[in-house]
CSV table of C-alpha atoms in Angstrom, one decimal:
chain,number,residue,atom,x,y,z
A,1,MET,CA,12.6,-32.1,-4.0
A,2,LYS,CA,13.9,-34.1,-1.2
A,3,HIS,CA,11.3,-36.4,0.8
A,4,ARG,CA,13.1,-35.0,4.2
A,5,GLN,CA,12.7,-31.7,3.5
A,6,VAL,CA,9.0,-32.0,2.4
A,7,ARG,CA,8.4,-33.6,5.4
A,8,LEU,CA,10.2,-31.4,7.9
A,9,GLU,CA,8.5,-28.3,6.0
A,10,LYS,CA,5.1,-29.9,6.9
A,11,ILE,CA,6.5,-30.8,10.7
A,12,ILE,CA,7.4,-27.1,11.0
A,13,GLU,CA,4.4,-25.3,9.4
A,14,ARG,CA,2.1,-27.6,11.8
A,15,GLU,CA,4.6,-27.0,14.9
A,16,LEU,CA,4.6,-23.5,14.6
A,17,SER,CA,0.4,-22.8,13.9
A,18,ARG,CA,0.6,-24.6,17.4
A,19,ILE,CA,2.9,-22.8,19.4
A,20,LEU,CA,1.5,-19.4,18.2
A,21,LEU,CA,-2.3,-21.3,19.1
A,22,THR,CA,-1.4,-22.2,22.2
A,23,GLU,CA,2.1,-21.2,23.3
A,24,VAL,CA,2.4,-17.6,22.6
A,25,LYS,CA,0.8,-15.1,24.8
A,26,ASP,CA,0.5,-12.0,22.6
A,27,GLU,CA,-3.3,-12.4,21.4
A,28,ARG,CA,-2.5,-10.4,18.3
A,29,LEU,CA,-0.5,-13.9,17.0
A,30,ARG,CA,-3.7,-16.3,18.0
A,31,TYR,CA,-5.2,-15.0,14.2
A,32,VAL,CA,-2.0,-15.8,12.1
A,33,THR,CA,-2.5,-18.4,9.9
A,34,ILE,CA,0.6,-20.4,8.4
A,35,PHE,CA,0.4,-21.3,4.6
A,36,ARG,CA,3.6,-22.8,3.8
A,37,VAL,CA,7.2,-23.4,5.3
A,38,ASP,CA,10.2,-23.6,2.5
A,39,LEU,CA,13.4,-25.0,3.1
A,40,ASN,CA,16.4,-24.0,1.9
A,41,ASN,CA,18.6,-26.7,0.7
A,42,ASP,CA,21.1,-27.1,4.3
A,43,TYR,CA,17.9,-26.6,6.1
A,44,SER,CA,19.7,-23.3,7.7
A,45,ILE,CA,16.6,-21.5,6.8
A,46,ALA,CA,13.0,-21.4,7.0
A,47,ASN,CA,10.8,-18.9,4.8
A,48,VAL,CA,7.3,-18.9,6.6
A,49,TYR,CA,4.9,-17.5,4.8
A,50,PHE,CA,1.6,-16.4,7.2
A,51,SER,CA,-1.5,-14.4,6.6
A,52,VAL,CA,-3.7,-12.4,8.9
A,53,MET,CA,-7.4,-11.2,8.9
A,54,GLY,CA,-7.4,-7.4,9.0
A,55,ASN,CA,-6.8,-3.8,8.1
A,56,GLU,CA,-3.1,-2.9,6.7
A,57,ASP,CA,-2.0,-1.5,10.2
A,58,GLN,CA,-2.9,-4.5,11.8
A,59,LYS,CA,-1.1,-6.9,9.4
A,60,GLN,CA,2.1,-4.7,9.7
A,61,SER,CA,1.3,-4.9,13.9
A,62,THR,CA,1.3,-8.3,13.8
A,63,ALA,CA,4.4,-8.5,11.2
A,64,ARG,CA,6.2,-6.6,13.6
A,65,VAL,CA,5.3,-8.6,16.4
A,66,LEU,CA,6.6,-12.0,15.0
A,67,GLU,CA,9.8,-10.9,14.4
A,68,GLU,CA,9.8,-9.6,18.1
A,69,ALA,CA,8.2,-13.4,19.2
A,70,LYS,CA,10.9,-14.9,16.8
A,71,GLY,CA,13.3,-16.4,19.4
A,72,PHE,CA,11.2,-17.4,21.3
A,73,ILE,CA,8.8,-19.4,18.7
A,74,ARG,CA,12.0,-21.0,17.3
A,75,SER,CA,13.1,-22.0,21.1
A,76,SER,CA,9.6,-23.6,21.5
A,77,LEU,CA,10.1,-25.0,17.9
A,78,GLY,CA,13.7,-26.6,18.8
A,79,LYS,CA,12.2,-28.2,21.5
A,80,VAL,CA,9.7,-30.5,19.4
A,81,LEU,CA,11.8,-31.1,16.1
A,82,GLU,CA,14.4,-33.9,16.4
A,83,ILE,CA,17.2,-31.9,14.3
A,84,ARG,CA,20.1,-30.8,15.1
A,85,LYS,CA,20.3,-27.1,14.7
A,86,VAL,CA,16.5,-25.0,14.1
A,87,PRO,CA,16.9,-23.2,10.9
A,88,GLU,CA,16.4,-19.6,10.9
A,89,LEU,CA,12.8,-18.2,10.7
A,90,ARG,CA,12.0,-15.4,8.4
A,91,PHE,CA,8.4,-14.3,8.1
A,92,LYS,CA,7.0,-13.3,5.3
A,93,TYR,CA,3.2,-12.1,4.4
A,94,ASP,CA,1.2,-14.0,2.1
A,95,LYS,CA,-0.8,-12.0,-0.5
A,96,TYR,CA,-2.6,-15.4,-1.8
A,97,GLY,CA,-3.5,-16.7,1.6
A,98,GLU,CA,-5.8,-13.3,1.9
A,99,LYS,CA,-7.2,-14.0,-1.6
A,100,ILE,CA,-8.1,-17.8,-0.8
A,101,GLU,CA,-9.3,-16.4,2.4
A,102,ASP,CA,-11.7,-13.8,0.3
A,103,ILE,CA,-12.3,-16.7,-2.2
A,104,LEU,CA,-13.7,-18.9,1.0
A,105,GLN,CA,-15.6,-16.1,2.5
A,106,GLY,CA,-17.5,-15.8,-1.3
A,107,LEU,CA,-18.4,-19.0,-1.4
A,108,LYS,CA,-19.9,-19.0,2.4
A,109,LYS,CA,-22.2,-16.6,1.2
């Protein structure tokens, strides 16, 4: 994997987390955790893997809200990225992130 691609994935991951926490007005998106971003070879598509605590209905609701806010999020991302074309964002729920959260909660007890 190219160094530039890895670096850009990390920047997108960090900035998406910041945007969801500080710029998006919908409270449901404040509790989303971005676990990983994978860019395709030409940087046109970014698969964004996320997790959110809650029951199945809350998870589906959050996924819908992310899809609805995708345009705003991409626009905000474009303001901080120093690339010509901001990749299309594809949000995917990450079940592994949920397992990690369960393990961490178990360790706290």
